[in-house]
Coordinates of C-alpha atoms and ligand atoms in Angstrom, one line a residue:
X1 CA 2.9 18.7 5.6
X2 CA 6.4 19.8 6.3
X3 CA 9.4 19.1 4.0
X4 CA 12.9 18.8 5.2
X5 CA 16.1 18.2 3.2
X6 CA 19.2 16.3 4.3
X7 CA 22.0 14.6 2.6
X8 CA 21.6 11.5 4.7
X9 CA 18.5 10.3 6.7
X10 CA 18.9 7.5 9.2
X11 CA 15.8 5.6 10.3
X12 CA 16.4 4.4 13.9
X13 CA 18.6 5.5 16.8
X14 CA 19.6 2.1 18.2
X15 CA 23.2 0.9 18.0
X16 CA 23.2 0.5 14.2
X17 CA 21.6 3.9 13.6
X18 CA 23.8 5.9 15.9
X19 CA 27.0 4.2 14.9
X20 CA 26.1 5.1 11.3
X21 CA 25.2 8.7 12.4
X22 CA 28.6 9.2 14.0
X23 CA 30.3 8.5 10.7
X24 CA 27.7 10.2 8.5
X25 CA 27.4 13.3 10.7
X26 CA 31.1 14.0 10.2
X27 CA 30.9 13.8 6.4
X28 CA 27.4 15.1 5.4
X29 CA 24.3 16.8 6.7
X30 CA 22.6 14.0 8.6
X31 CA 19.3 13.5 10.4
X32 CA 18.3 10.6 12.6
X33 CA 14.5 9.8 12.7
X34 CA 13.4 7.6 15.6
X35 CA 10.1 6.6 17.0
X36 CA 11.7 6.2 20.4
X37 CA 14.0 8.5 22.3
X38 CA 17.4 7.3 21.2
X39 CA 18.5 5.9 24.6
X40 CA 15.3 3.9 24.9
X41 CA 16.1 1.8 21.8
X42 CA 16.4 -2.0 22.3
X43 CA 20.1 -2.0 22.0
X44 CA 20.1 -0.6 25.5
X45 CA 18.5 -3.9 26.8
X46 CA 21.4 -6.0 25.5
X47 CA 23.1 -7.7 28.3
X48 CA 25.9 -10.1 27.8
X49 CA 28.5 -8.7 25.5
X50 CA 30.1 -7.9 22.1
X51 CA 32.7 -10.2 20.7
X52 CA 36.0 -9.6 19.1
X53 CA 39.1 -11.8 18.9
X54 CA 41.2 -9.4 21.0
X55 CA 43.0 -12.3 22.6
X56 CA 43.3 -10.3 25.8
X57 CA 42.9 -13.2 28.2
X58 CA 43.7 -16.3 26.0
X59 CA 44.8 -17.1 22.5
X60 CA 42.3 -16.2 19.8
X61 CA 42.2 -14.8 16.3
X62 CA 39.7 -13.5 13.8
X63 CA 39.8 -16.6 11.6
X64 CA 38.5 -18.8 14.5
X65 CA 35.8 -16.2 15.0
X66 CA 34.8 -16.3 11.3
X67 CA 34.7 -20.1 11.4
X68 CA 32.5 -20.1 14.5
X69 CA 30.2 -17.6 13.0
X70 CA 29.8 -19.7 9.8
X71 CA 29.4 -23.0 11.6
X72 CA 27.1 -21.4 14.2
X73 CA 24.9 -20.2 11.3
X74 CA 24.7 -23.7 10.0
X75 CA 26.6 -22.7 6.8
X76 CA 24.0 -20.4 5.5
X77 CA 26.3 -17.4 6.4
X78 CA 27.7 -15.4 3.5
X79 CA 31.4 -16.0 4.3
X80 CA 32.7 -12.8 2.8
X81 CA 30.5 -10.8 5.3
X82 CA 31.5 -13.0 8.2
X83 CA 35.2 -12.3 7.4
X84 CA 34.6 -8.6 7.3
X85 CA 32.7 -8.7 10.6
X86 CA 35.3 -10.8 12.5
X87 CA 38.3 -8.8 11.1
X88 CA 36.7 -5.4 11.8
X89 CA 35.5 -6.5 15.3
X90 CA 38.7 -5.6 16.9
X91 CA 38.6 -2.0 15.7
X92 CA 34.9 -1.9 16.5
X93 CA 35.6 -2.6 20.2
X94 CA 38.6 -0.2 20.3
X95 CA 36.4 2.5 18.6
X96 CA 33.9 2.2 21.5
X97 CA 36.7 2.2 24.1
X98 CA 38.1 5.4 22.6
X99 CA 34.6 6.9 22.7
X100 CA 34.6 6.3 26.4
X101 CA 32.7 3.0 26.9
X102 CA 33.5 1.6 30.4
X103 CA 34.3 -2.0 29.7
X104 CA 35.1 -4.5 32.5
X105 CA 38.8 -4.8 32.8
X106 CA 41.4 -7.5 33.7
X107 CA 43.7 -6.9 36.7
X108 CA 46.3 -5.7 34.2
X109 CA 43.8 -3.1 32.8
X110 CA 43.0 -4.7 29.5
X111 CA 39.4 -5.1 28.3
X112 CA 38.2 -8.3 30.0
X113 CA 36.5 -11.1 27.9
X114 CA 34.2 -14.0 28.8
X115 CA 32.8 -17.1 27.2
X116 CA 29.6 -17.2 25.1
X117 CA 27.8 -19.9 23.2
X118 CA 29.4 -21.2 20.0
X119 CA 32.6 -19.2 20.3
X120 CA 35.5 -21.6 20.4
X121 CA 39.2 -22.0 20.3
X122 CA 40.7 -23.5 17.2
X123 CA 37.6 -24.6 15.3
X124 CA 35.5 -26.1 18.1
X125 CA 38.1 -27.6 20.5
X126 CA 36.8 -25.7 23.6
X127 CA 35.0 -22.5 24.6
X128 CA 37.0 -19.3 24.2
X129 CA 36.8 -16.0 26.0
X130 CA 35.9 -13.6 23.2
X131 CA 33.0 -11.5 24.5
X132 CA 33.9 -7.9 25.7
X133 CA 31.4 -6.7 28.3
X134 CA 30.3 -4.2 30.8
X135 CA 28.8 -6.4 33.6
X136 CA 25.4 -7.5 32.1
X137 CA 24.5 -4.1 30.8
X138 CA 26.8 -4.0 27.7
X139 CA 24.1 -2.7 25.4
X140 CA 23.1 0.0 27.8
X141 CA 26.7 1.2 27.8
X142 CA 27.0 1.0 24.0
X143 CA 23.8 3.0 23.5
X144 CA 24.8 5.7 26.0
X145 CA 28.3 6.0 24.6
X146 CA 27.1 6.2 21.0
X147 CA 24.4 8.8 21.9
X148 CA 27.0 11.0 23.7
X149 CA 29.2 10.9 20.6
X150 CA 26.3 11.7 18.3
X151 CA 25.7 14.8 20.4
X152 CA 29.3 15.7 20.2
X153 CA 29.2 15.5 16.4
X154 CA 26.0 17.6 16.2
X155 CA 23.9 14.9 14.7
X156 CA 20.3 16.2 14.4
X157 CA 17.7 13.9 16.0
X158 CA 14.0 13.9 15.3
X159 CA 12.6 12.0 18.3
X160 CA 9.2 10.3 18.2
X161 CA 9.0 10.5 14.5
X162 CA 7.6 7.3 13.0
X163 CA 8.8 6.6 9.5
X164 CA 5.9 5.0 7.6
X165 CA 7.0 5.1 4.0
X166 CA 10.1 5.0 1.8
X167 CA 10.1 7.1 -1.4
X168 CA 11.6 5.3 -4.3
X169 CA 11.6 6.8 -7.8
X170 CA 12.5 5.4 -11.2
X171 CA 16.2 5.9 -11.9
X172 CA 16.4 8.1 -15.0
X173 CA 19.9 6.8 -15.6
X174 CA 18.6 3.3 -15.8
X175 CA 15.6 4.1 -18.0
X176 CA 13.4 1.2 -18.8
X177 CA 14.9 -1.3 -16.4
X178 CA 12.6 -0.5 -13.5
X179 CA 15.5 0.3 -11.3
X180 CA 14.8 2.6 -8.4
X181 CA 16.6 5.3 -6.6
X182 CA 16.0 6.7 -3.1
X183 CA 14.2 10.1 -2.8
X184 CA 13.5 10.1 1.0
X185 CA 11.1 9.0 3.6
X186 CA 7.7 10.0 5.0
X187 CA 7.2 10.2 8.8
X188 CA 4.5 10.9 11.3
X189 CA 5.3 13.2 14.3
X190 CA 3.8 11.7 17.5
X191 CA 3.5 15.0 19.4
X192 CA 1.5 16.8 16.7
X193 CA 0.1 14.2 14.3
X194 CA 1.8 16.1 11.5
X195 CA 3.3 14.5 8.4
X196 CA 6.9 15.3 7.7
X197 CA 8.6 14.4 4.4
X198 CA 12.3 14.1 4.5
X199 CA 14.0 14.4 1.2
X200 CA 17.4 12.7 1.2
X201 CA 20.2 11.6 -1.1
X202 CA 20.7 8.5 1.0
X203 CA 18.6 6.7 3.5
X204 CA 19.9 4.2 6.1
X205 CA 17.4 1.8 7.6
X206 CA 18.4 0.8 11.1
X207 CA 15.0 0.2 12.6
X208 CA 15.7 -3.0 14.5
X209 CA 13.8 -6.3 14.8
X210 CA 10.4 -7.8 14.7
X211 CA 10.3 -10.0 17.9
X212 CA 6.8 -8.8 18.9
X213 CA 5.1 -11.2 16.5
X214 CA 5.6 -13.7 19.4
X215 CA 4.0 -13.5 22.8
X216 CA 6.9 -15.1 24.6
X217 CA 9.7 -12.8 23.6
X218 CA 12.8 -11.0 25.0
X219 CA 12.0 -8.1 22.6
X220 CA 10.6 -4.7 23.6
X221 CA 7.1 -3.6 22.8
X222 CA 8.2 -1.4 19.9
X223 CA 10.0 -4.1 17.9
X224 CA 7.3 -4.4 15.3
X225 CA 9.3 -4.9 12.1
X226 CA 8.4 -1.5 10.6
X227 CA 11.5 -1.1 8.5
X228 CA 11.2 -4.6 7.0
X229 CA 7.5 -4.0 6.4
X230 CA 8.1 -0.6 4.7
X231 CA 10.7 -2.1 2.4
X232 CA 8.5 -5.1 1.6
X233 CA 5.5 -3.0 0.8
X234 CA 7.6 -0.9 -1.6
X235 CA 8.6 -4.1 -3.6
X236 CA 12.0 -4.8 -2.1
X237 CA 12.8 -8.3 -1.1
X238 CA 13.3 -9.8 2.4
X239 CA 15.8 -12.5 2.9
X240 CA 15.7 -15.6 5.1
X241 CA 12.7 -14.6 7.1
X242 CA 12.0 -18.2 8.2
X243 CA 15.0 -18.1 10.6
X244 CA 14.0 -16.8 14.0
X245 CA 16.2 -17.3 17.0
X246 CA 14.8 -18.6 20.3
X247 CA 17.1 -17.7 23.1
X248 CA 17.3 -20.6 25.5
X249 CA 17.0 -18.8 28.8
X250 CA 13.9 -16.6 29.0
X251 CA 12.4 -16.5 32.5
X252 CA 9.8 -19.3 32.4
X253 CA 6.3 -18.1 31.5
X254 CA 7.5 -14.5 30.9
X255 CA 10.2 -14.6 28.2
X256 CA 12.3 -11.8 29.9
X257 CA 15.8 -12.6 29.0
X258 CA 18.6 -14.0 31.2
X259 CA 21.7 -13.4 29.2
X260 CA 23.8 -16.3 28.0
X261 CA 26.5 -14.6 30.0
X262 CA 25.2 -16.6 32.9
X263 CA 26.3 -19.8 31.3
X264 CA 29.4 -18.0 30.1
X265 CA 30.2 -17.4 33.8
X266 CA 29.6 -21.0 34.6
X267 CA 25.8 -21.5 35.1
X268 CA 24.4 -24.9 34.2
X269 CA 21.1 -26.1 32.7
X270 CA 19.4 -29.0 34.6
X271 CA 16.3 -31.0 34.1
X272 CA 13.9 -32.4 36.7
X273 CA 16.3 -35.2 37.5
X274 CA 19.0 -32.7 38.3
X275 CA 20.9 -33.9 35.2
X276 CA 23.2 -31.5 33.3
X277 CA 21.4 -32.6 30.1
X278 CA 23.5 -30.6 27.6
X279 CA 26.3 -33.1 28.2
X280 CA 24.2 -35.5 26.0
X281 CA 23.4 -33.1 23.2
X282 CA 26.7 -31.2 22.9
X283 CA 29.4 -33.3 24.7
X284 CA 32.3 -30.9 23.9
X285 CA 31.0 -27.4 24.7
X286 CA 27.8 -28.5 26.6
X287 CA 25.8 -25.5 27.9
X288 CA 27.8 -23.2 25.6
X289 CA 26.5 -24.8 22.4
X290 CA 24.8 -22.4 19.9
X291 CA 21.3 -21.2 20.9
X292 CA 19.3 -23.2 18.4
X293 CA 20.8 -26.4 19.7
X294 CA 20.4 -25.5 23.4
X295 CA 16.8 -24.3 22.8
X296 CA 15.8 -27.5 21.0
X297 CA 17.5 -29.6 23.7
X298 CA 15.5 -27.8 26.4
X299 CA 12.2 -28.2 24.5
X300 CA 13.0 -31.9 24.0
X301 CA 13.7 -32.4 27.7
X302 CA 10.3 -31.0 28.5
X303 CA 8.6 -33.1 25.8
X304 CA 10.1 -36.2 27.2
X305 CA 8.8 -35.5 30.6
X306 CA 11.9 -34.2 32.3
X307 CA 10.6 -30.7 32.7
X308 CA 10.3 -29.0 36.1
X309 CA 7.5 -27.3 38.0
X310 CA 3.9 -28.2 38.5
X311 CA 3.3 -28.4 34.7
X312 CA 6.7 -29.8 33.9
X313 CA 7.1 -27.1 31.3
X314 CA 10.5 -25.5 32.0
X315 CA 14.1 -26.4 33.0
X316 CA 16.4 -24.9 35.5
X317 CA 19.4 -22.6 35.2
X318 CA 21.6 -23.3 38.1
X319 CA 24.0 -20.6 39.4
X320 CA 24.1 -21.8 43.0
X321 CA 27.6 -23.1 42.7
X322 CA 28.9 -19.6 41.8
X323 CA 30.1 -17.2 44.5
X324 CA 27.6 -14.5 45.3
X325 CA 30.3 -11.9 45.0
X326 CA 31.0 -13.2 41.5
X327 CA 27.3 -13.1 40.6
X328 CA 27.0 -9.6 41.9
X329 CA 30.1 -8.4 39.9
X330 CA 29.3 -10.0 36.6
X331 CA 25.5 -10.6 36.5
X332 CA 23.9 -8.0 38.7
X333 CA 20.9 -7.1 36.5
X334 CA 19.7 -10.5 35.3
X335 CA 19.8 -12.0 38.8
X336 CA 17.8 -9.1 40.0
X337 CA 15.2 -10.0 37.2
X338 CA 14.9 -13.5 38.7
X339 CA 14.2 -12.0 42.1
X340 CA 11.8 -9.4 40.9
X341 CA 9.8 -11.3 38.3
X342 CA 9.9 -14.9 39.7
X343 CA 10.7 -14.4 43.4
X344 CA 13.6 -16.7 43.0
X345 CA 17.0 -16.1 44.8
X346 CA 19.7 -17.2 42.3
X347 CA 22.4 -17.5 45.0
X348 CA 20.6 -20.4 46.5
X349 CA 17.8 -21.6 44.1
X350 CA 18.0 -22.5 40.4
X351 CA 16.0 -20.2 38.1
X352 CA 13.1 -21.6 35.9
X353 CA 13.8 -20.9 32.2
X354 CA 12.4 -21.7 28.8
X355 CA 13.2 -20.6 25.2
X356 CA 12.0 -17.1 24.2
X357 CA 11.8 -15.4 20.8
X358 CA 14.9 -13.3 20.5
X359 CA 16.2 -12.3 17.1
X360 CA 15.4 -12.2 13.4
X361 CA 18.3 -13.6 11.4
X362 CA 16.6 -12.4 8.2
X363 CA 15.7 -8.9 7.0
X364 CA 16.4 -6.4 4.2
X365 CA 19.1 -7.9 2.0
X366 CA 22.4 -5.9 1.7
X367 CA 25.9 -6.5 0.4
X368 CA 29.0 -6.0 2.6
X369 CA 28.9 -2.2 2.0
X370 CA 25.5 -2.1 3.5
X371 CA 23.8 -1.3 0.1
X372 CA 20.3 -2.6 -0.1
X373 CA 19.6 -5.1 -2.9
X374 CA 16.5 -4.9 -5.1
X375 CA 17.2 -8.4 -6.3
X376 CA 20.1 -10.8 -6.1
X377 CA 22.5 -8.5 -8.0
X378 CA 21.0 -4.9 -8.2
X379 CA 21.7 -2.4 -5.5
X380 CA 19.2 0.5 -4.9
X381 CA 21.4 3.6 -5.2
X382 CA 21.3 5.6 -2.0
X383 CA 19.6 3.0 0.1
X384 CA 21.4 1.2 3.0
X385 CA 20.4 -1.0 5.9
X386 CA 22.3 -2.2 9.0
X387 CA 21.5 -4.0 12.3
X388 CA 18.7 -6.3 13.0
X389 CA 16.5 -4.9 10.2
X390 CA 19.1 -6.0 7.7
X391 CA 20.4 -9.4 6.4
X392 CA 24.0 -9.2 5.2
X393 CA 24.0 -12.3 6.0
X394 CA 26.5 -12.7 8.8
X395 CA 24.2 -14.8 11.0
X396 CA 23.0 -17.3 8.4
X397 CA 20.3 -19.5 10.0
X398 CA 21.4 -19.0 13.6
X399 CA 23.2 -16.0 15.2
X400 CA 25.9 -16.6 17.8
X401 CA 25.5 -14.6 21.0
X402 CA 27.4 -11.3 21.1
X403 CA 27.6 -11.2 17.3
X404 CA 24.7 -8.7 17.0
X405 CA 26.2 -5.9 19.1
X406 CA 29.2 -6.5 16.8
X407 CA 27.1 -6.5 13.6
X408 CA 25.4 -3.2 14.5
X409 CA 28.8 -1.6 15.1
X410 CA 30.6 -3.0 12.1
X411 CA 27.9 -2.6 9.5
X412 CA 26.5 0.5 11.1
X413 CA 29.8 2.2 10.7
X414 CA 30.1 0.9 7.1
X415 CA 26.7 2.2 6.2
X416 CA 27.3 5.6 7.8
X417 CA 30.5 6.1 5.8
X418 CA 29.1 4.7 2.5
X419 CA 25.8 6.6 2.7
X420 CA 27.6 9.9 3.4
X421 CA 30.1 9.4 0.6
X422 CA 27.3 8.5 -1.8
X423 CA 25.4 11.6 -0.8
X424 CA 28.4 13.9 -1.2
X425 CA 28.7 12.8 -4.9
X426 CA 25.0 12.5 -5.7
X427 CA 22.1 14.9 -6.5
X428 CA 18.8 15.0 -4.8
X429 CA 16.2 12.9 -6.6
X430 CA 13.1 15.1 -7.1
X431 CA 10.2 14.2 -4.8
X432 CA 7.0 12.8 -6.4
X433 CA 4.2 15.3 -6.7
X434 CA 2.3 14.1 -3.6
X435 CA 4.9 12.3 -1.6
X436 CA 2.7 11.8 1.5
X437 CA -0.5 10.5 -0.2
X438 CA 0.3 6.8 0.6
X439 CA 1.0 7.6 4.2
X440 CA -2.0 9.8 4.6
X441 CA -4.3 7.1 3.1
X442 CA -2.8 4.5 5.4
X443 CA -3.5 6.6 8.5
X444 CA -6.9 7.7 7.3
X445 CA -8.1 4.1 6.8
X446 CA -7.1 3.3 10.4
X447 CA -8.4 6.6 11.9
X448 CA -11.8 6.5 10.2
X449 CA -12.4 2.8 10.6
X450 CA -15.7 2.0 12.3
X451 CA -15.4 -1.8 12.7
X452 CA -15.7 -3.6 16.0
X453 CA -12.3 -5.3 16.0
X454 CA -9.7 -4.2 18.6
X455 CA -6.0 -3.9 17.8
X456 CA -4.9 -5.3 21.2
X457 CA -7.0 -8.4 20.7
X458 CA -5.8 -9.1 17.2
X459 CA -2.2 -8.6 18.3
X460 CA -2.7 -11.1 21.2
X461 CA -4.3 -13.6 18.9
X462 CA -1.4 -13.3 16.5
X463 CA 1.1 -13.7 19.2
X464 CA -0.7 -16.8 20.6
X465 CA -0.7 -18.6 17.3
X466 CA 2.9 -17.8 16.6
X467 CA 3.9 -19.1 20.1
X468 CA 1.9 -22.2 19.5
X469 CA 2.8 -23.0 15.9
X470 CA 6.0 -21.3 14.8
X471 CA 8.1 -22.5 17.7
X472 CA 11.5 -24.2 18.2
X473 CA 9.8 -27.3 16.6
X474 CA 7.7 -26.8 13.5
X475 CA 5.7 -29.1 11.1
X476 CA 3.8 -28.6 7.9
X477 CA 0.6 -28.7 9.9
X478 CA 1.6 -26.4 12.7
X479 CA 2.9 -23.8 10.2
X480 CA -0.3 -24.1 8.1
X481 CA -2.3 -23.5 11.2
X482 CA -0.3 -20.3 11.9
X483 CA -0.8 -19.2 8.4
X484 CA -4.5 -19.9 8.4
X485 CA -4.8 -17.9 11.6
X486 CA -2.8 -15.1 10.2
X487 CA -5.0 -14.9 7.1
X488 CA -8.1 -14.7 9.3
X489 CA -6.5 -12.0 11.5
X490 CA -5.6 -10.0 8.4
X491 CA -9.2 -10.1 7.5
X492 CA -10.2 -9.0 10.9
X493 CA -7.6 -6.2 10.8
X494 CA -9.6 -4.6 7.9
X495 CA -12.5 -4.1 10.4
X496 CA -10.5 -2.4 13.2
X497 CA -11.3 1.0 14.8
X498 CA -9.3 3.1 17.1
X499 CA -10.8 5.0 20.0
X500 CA -8.5 8.0 19.9
X501 CA -9.3 10.1 16.9
X502 CA -7.0 13.0 18.0
X503 CA -3.8 14.5 16.6
X504 CA -1.6 14.7 19.6
X505 CA 0.3 11.7 21.0
X506 CA -2.1 9.2 19.3
X507 CA -0.4 6.0 20.3
X508 CA -3.7 4.2 19.7
X509 CA -3.4 5.0 16.0
X510 CA 0.3 4.1 15.8
X511 CA -0.2 0.7 17.5
X512 CA -2.7 -0.1 14.8
X513 CA -0.3 0.8 12.1
X514 CA 2.4 -1.3 13.8
X515 CA 0.0 -4.2 14.0
X516 CA -0.2 -3.9 10.2
X517 CA 3.5 -4.4 9.9
X518 CA 3.4 -7.3 12.4
X519 CA 0.8 -9.1 10.4
X520 CA 2.7 -8.6 7.1
X521 CA 5.9 -9.9 8.7
X522 CA 4.2 -12.9 10.4
X523 CA 2.8 -13.9 7.0
X524 CA 6.2 -13.6 5.4
X525 CA 7.8 -15.7 8.1
X526 CA 5.2 -18.5 8.0
X527 CA 5.1 -18.7 4.3
X528 CA 8.9 -18.8 4.2
X529 CA 8.9 -21.5 6.9
X530 CA 6.5 -23.6 4.9
X531 CA 8.5 -23.2 1.8
X532 CA 11.9 -24.3 3.3
X533 CA 11.6 -28.1 3.5
X534 CA 14.6 -28.9 5.6
X535 CA 16.0 -28.2 9.1
X536 CA 18.8 -25.7 9.5
X537 CA 19.8 -23.5 12.4
X538 CA 16.8 -21.8 14.0
X539 CA 14.4 -23.4 11.5
X540 CA 13.6 -27.0 12.6
X541 CA 11.0 -29.0 10.6
X542 CA 10.1 -32.2 12.3
X543 CA 8.8 -33.5 9.0
X544 CA 12.2 -32.7 7.4
X545 CA 14.6 -33.2 10.3
X546 CA 17.8 -33.1 8.2
X547 CA 19.8 -30.3 6.7
X548 CA 19.5 -30.7 3.0
X549 CA 22.5 -29.0 1.3
X550 CA 21.7 -30.4 -2.1
X551 CA 18.3 -28.6 -2.3
X552 CA 18.4 -25.8 0.3
X553 CA 21.9 -24.4 0.6
X554 CA 20.5 -21.1 -0.5
X555 CA 19.0 -17.9 0.9
X556 CA 15.2 -17.3 0.6
X557 CA 14.3 -14.1 -1.1
X558 CA 10.6 -13.2 -0.7
X559 CA 8.9 -10.4 -2.7
X560 CA 5.5 -8.8 -2.7
X561 CA 4.1 -9.5 -6.1
X562 CA 0.4 -9.1 -6.9
X563 CA 0.6 -11.5 -9.8
X564 CA 2.0 -14.4 -7.8
X565 CA 0.8 -17.0 -5.4
X566 CA 2.9 -19.1 -3.0
X567 CA 1.8 -21.8 -0.6
X568 CA -1.8 -20.7 -1.2
X569 CA -1.0 -17.1 -0.3
X570 CA -1.7 -14.5 -3.0
X571 CA 0.7 -11.7 -3.6
X572 CA 3.9 -13.4 -2.5
X573 CA 6.7 -14.6 -4.7
X574 CA 9.9 -16.5 -3.8
X575 CA 13.3 -16.6 -5.3
X576 CA 16.6 -17.8 -4.0
X577 CA 20.0 -16.3 -3.7
X578 CA 23.3 -18.3 -3.6
X579 CA 25.3 -18.5 -0.4
X580 CA 28.7 -16.9 -0.7
X581 CA 31.5 -19.3 0.2
X582 CA 35.1 -18.3 0.7
X583 CA 37.0 -21.0 2.6
X584 CA 34.7 -23.2 4.7
X585 CA 33.0 -26.2 3.1
X586 CA 29.8 -27.2 4.9
X587 CA 30.4 -29.9 7.5
X588 CA 28.2 -31.8 9.9
X589 CA 27.5 -29.5 12.8
X590 CA 28.6 -31.2 16.0
X591 CA 29.6 -29.5 19.2
Ligands
LIG601 C1 17.0 -8.4 25.9 C2 18.0 -8.5 24.8 C3 19.3 -8.7 25.1 C4 20.3 -8.8 24.1 N1 21.6 -9.0 24.4 C5 22.5 -9.1 23.4 C6 23.9 -9.2 23.8 O1 24.3 -9.3 24.9 N2 24.8 -9.3 22.7 C7 24.4 -9.1 21.4 O2 25.3 -9.2 20.5 N3 23.1 -8.9 21.1 C8 22.2 -8.9 22.1 N4 20.9 -8.7 21.8 C9 20.5 -8.4 20.4 C10 20.9 -7.0 20.0 O3 20.8 -6.2 21.2 C11 20.0 -6.4 19.0 O4 19.9 -7.2 17.9 C12 20.6 -5.0 18.5 O5 20.9 -4.2 19.6 C13 19.7 -4.3 17.5 O6 20.2 -3.1 17.2 P1 19.5 -2.1 16.1 O7 20.3 -0.9 16.1 O8 19.4 -2.9 14.9 O9 18.0 -1.9 16.6 P2 17.4 -1.3 17.9 O10 18.4 -1.1 19.0 O11 16.2 -2.1 18.3 O12 16.9 0.1 17.5 C14 15.9 0.3 16.6 C15 15.6 1.8 16.4 O13 14.7 2.0 15.3 C16 13.8 2.9 15.6 N5 12.6 2.6 14.8 C17 11.9 1.4 14.7 N6 10.9 1.6 13.9 C18 10.8 2.9 13.5 C19 10.0 3.6 12.6 N7 9.0 3.1 12.0 N8 10.3 5.0 12.5 C20 11.3 5.5 13.1 N9 12.2 4.8 13.9 C21 11.9 3.5 14.1 C22 13.6 2.8 17.1 O14 13.1 4.0 17.7 C23 15.0 2.5 17.6 O15 15.7 3.7 17.8 C24 19.9 -8.6 22.8 C25 18.6 -8.3 22.5 C26 17.6 -8.3 23.5 C27 16.2 -8.0 23.1

């Protein structure tokens, strides 16, 4: 076992992690631990854009952006956080511009902006051009730009280091209260199989999402919810885990994403009758309604028999009225996806699409400084989280497109500054006597298992039941079915064995560990979905089809607690956290 010592350790080298590292690296000794090479992080797959009310091409302001974010999130958004994000958006874009990001430009040389779902002029009057972009590879440009700037600031990267545990120790200063402080993290080096303990004064979790619990997903193979799982296993709460975003336009049958930028540039959704059906569901902004609404509308068209194709199980995204030159300039990558994966030519043929799992609105709860909460009010000194792993909550129950690339930049930066400043003024917390015991045991159990169950099979079965039962539409019985299946899979997981028993590049072993996180998170999501008996944003219960502000205008906080039982599942406890309101009263959500 090797021990390293840094002021700040950042877990994850996606947009949130590297934006934090740029700040932290200039203020304190900083290491970034990442299971992927930094430029392979999922941020690099982001397509459509990052929003900010720059008002470069038409009138706009940050207050409209805040309102859209709050309404888009179906009023479960913490409004103080949404205000911070919308205000700081402008600098976040300009920071990236100064770092060298090649945004698309207007003829006058300003950063160009385009439309995206739910972003409107003057509180919903019409769509507004708010998304800054670099063709349909905005995330790629952000990730490369941030990486170059990390290199410039001498940030130290530990690539292919899997963080598997968080070291939290009792805070002496808070004796008897059970309050915890951060001591560091424990990681596994893929190349050697060695355990490395990183002692740190502050730790920033920026480890991304959990979209691989579903089969049909836009998310990369590695998005297995490790960060959320680690925090949860160490007794920290997770917030709003029932809210999962389904992106309307995944390639049918595959889930590969076609950015909302397509509709931002004028593409239209049509059913088997050729009808532009979004005119019925969202008469004002139509195809540019928020994602939860568009995804449900599509699923409803299919249910009512107006789906397309031999099985009538998808709808069509029509770009054929757009000029090929415009498509090539603004949407080159995603149209190539349609050609490559479906053999469809978007210049002349509409593209088959259906909702795909895309984004976790929930995660590790933080305040607007990025400090992680151990409960509704108590921060864990030295622990921070940003990006998709975190829940600030700026997205409430449904995130607007382009608000995530924004979130990772705004709150990544805040976390980097705050984590470094905390570290400069704090002492190291002493490591426990055997800091790696928990991790070694976790790995040993998997490595030495002799059961007959296969990791890939359990993962596939998990993804199948999530796809079938935790979808755009949910009911008590579908969620129960998912939960029963997950409990059975957890049982089977105890009987796995891995074939590779070696030390070097043992991906077999790590996929088994990742499956453990996926199972934990799937359980948390389904129990949370059973618990919330209303429909709001991305969580739609057919048995409770209305939003219920009287009983459910509150965040879900779920804890691991051996003494508790919820919805028939042992070891889980729920609490709630009030939603923070500043200026917007909940209204009916019409578009
Ligand atoms: C296909 C696609 C298109 C998208 N398009 C847009 C868009 O146009 N606009 C928008 O706003 N949003 C978009 N999103 C959403 C947005 O890209 C993501 O939510 C955001 O980039 C997440 O950034 P992150 O830094 O939190 O995580 P990621 O970029 O996913 O990075 C996670 C990092 O954590 C590391 N990590 C994970 N687990 C561990 C572990 N156990 N140990 C060590 N390291 C670990 C990984 O190596 C990686 O470096 C899109 C998402 C997808 C999937």
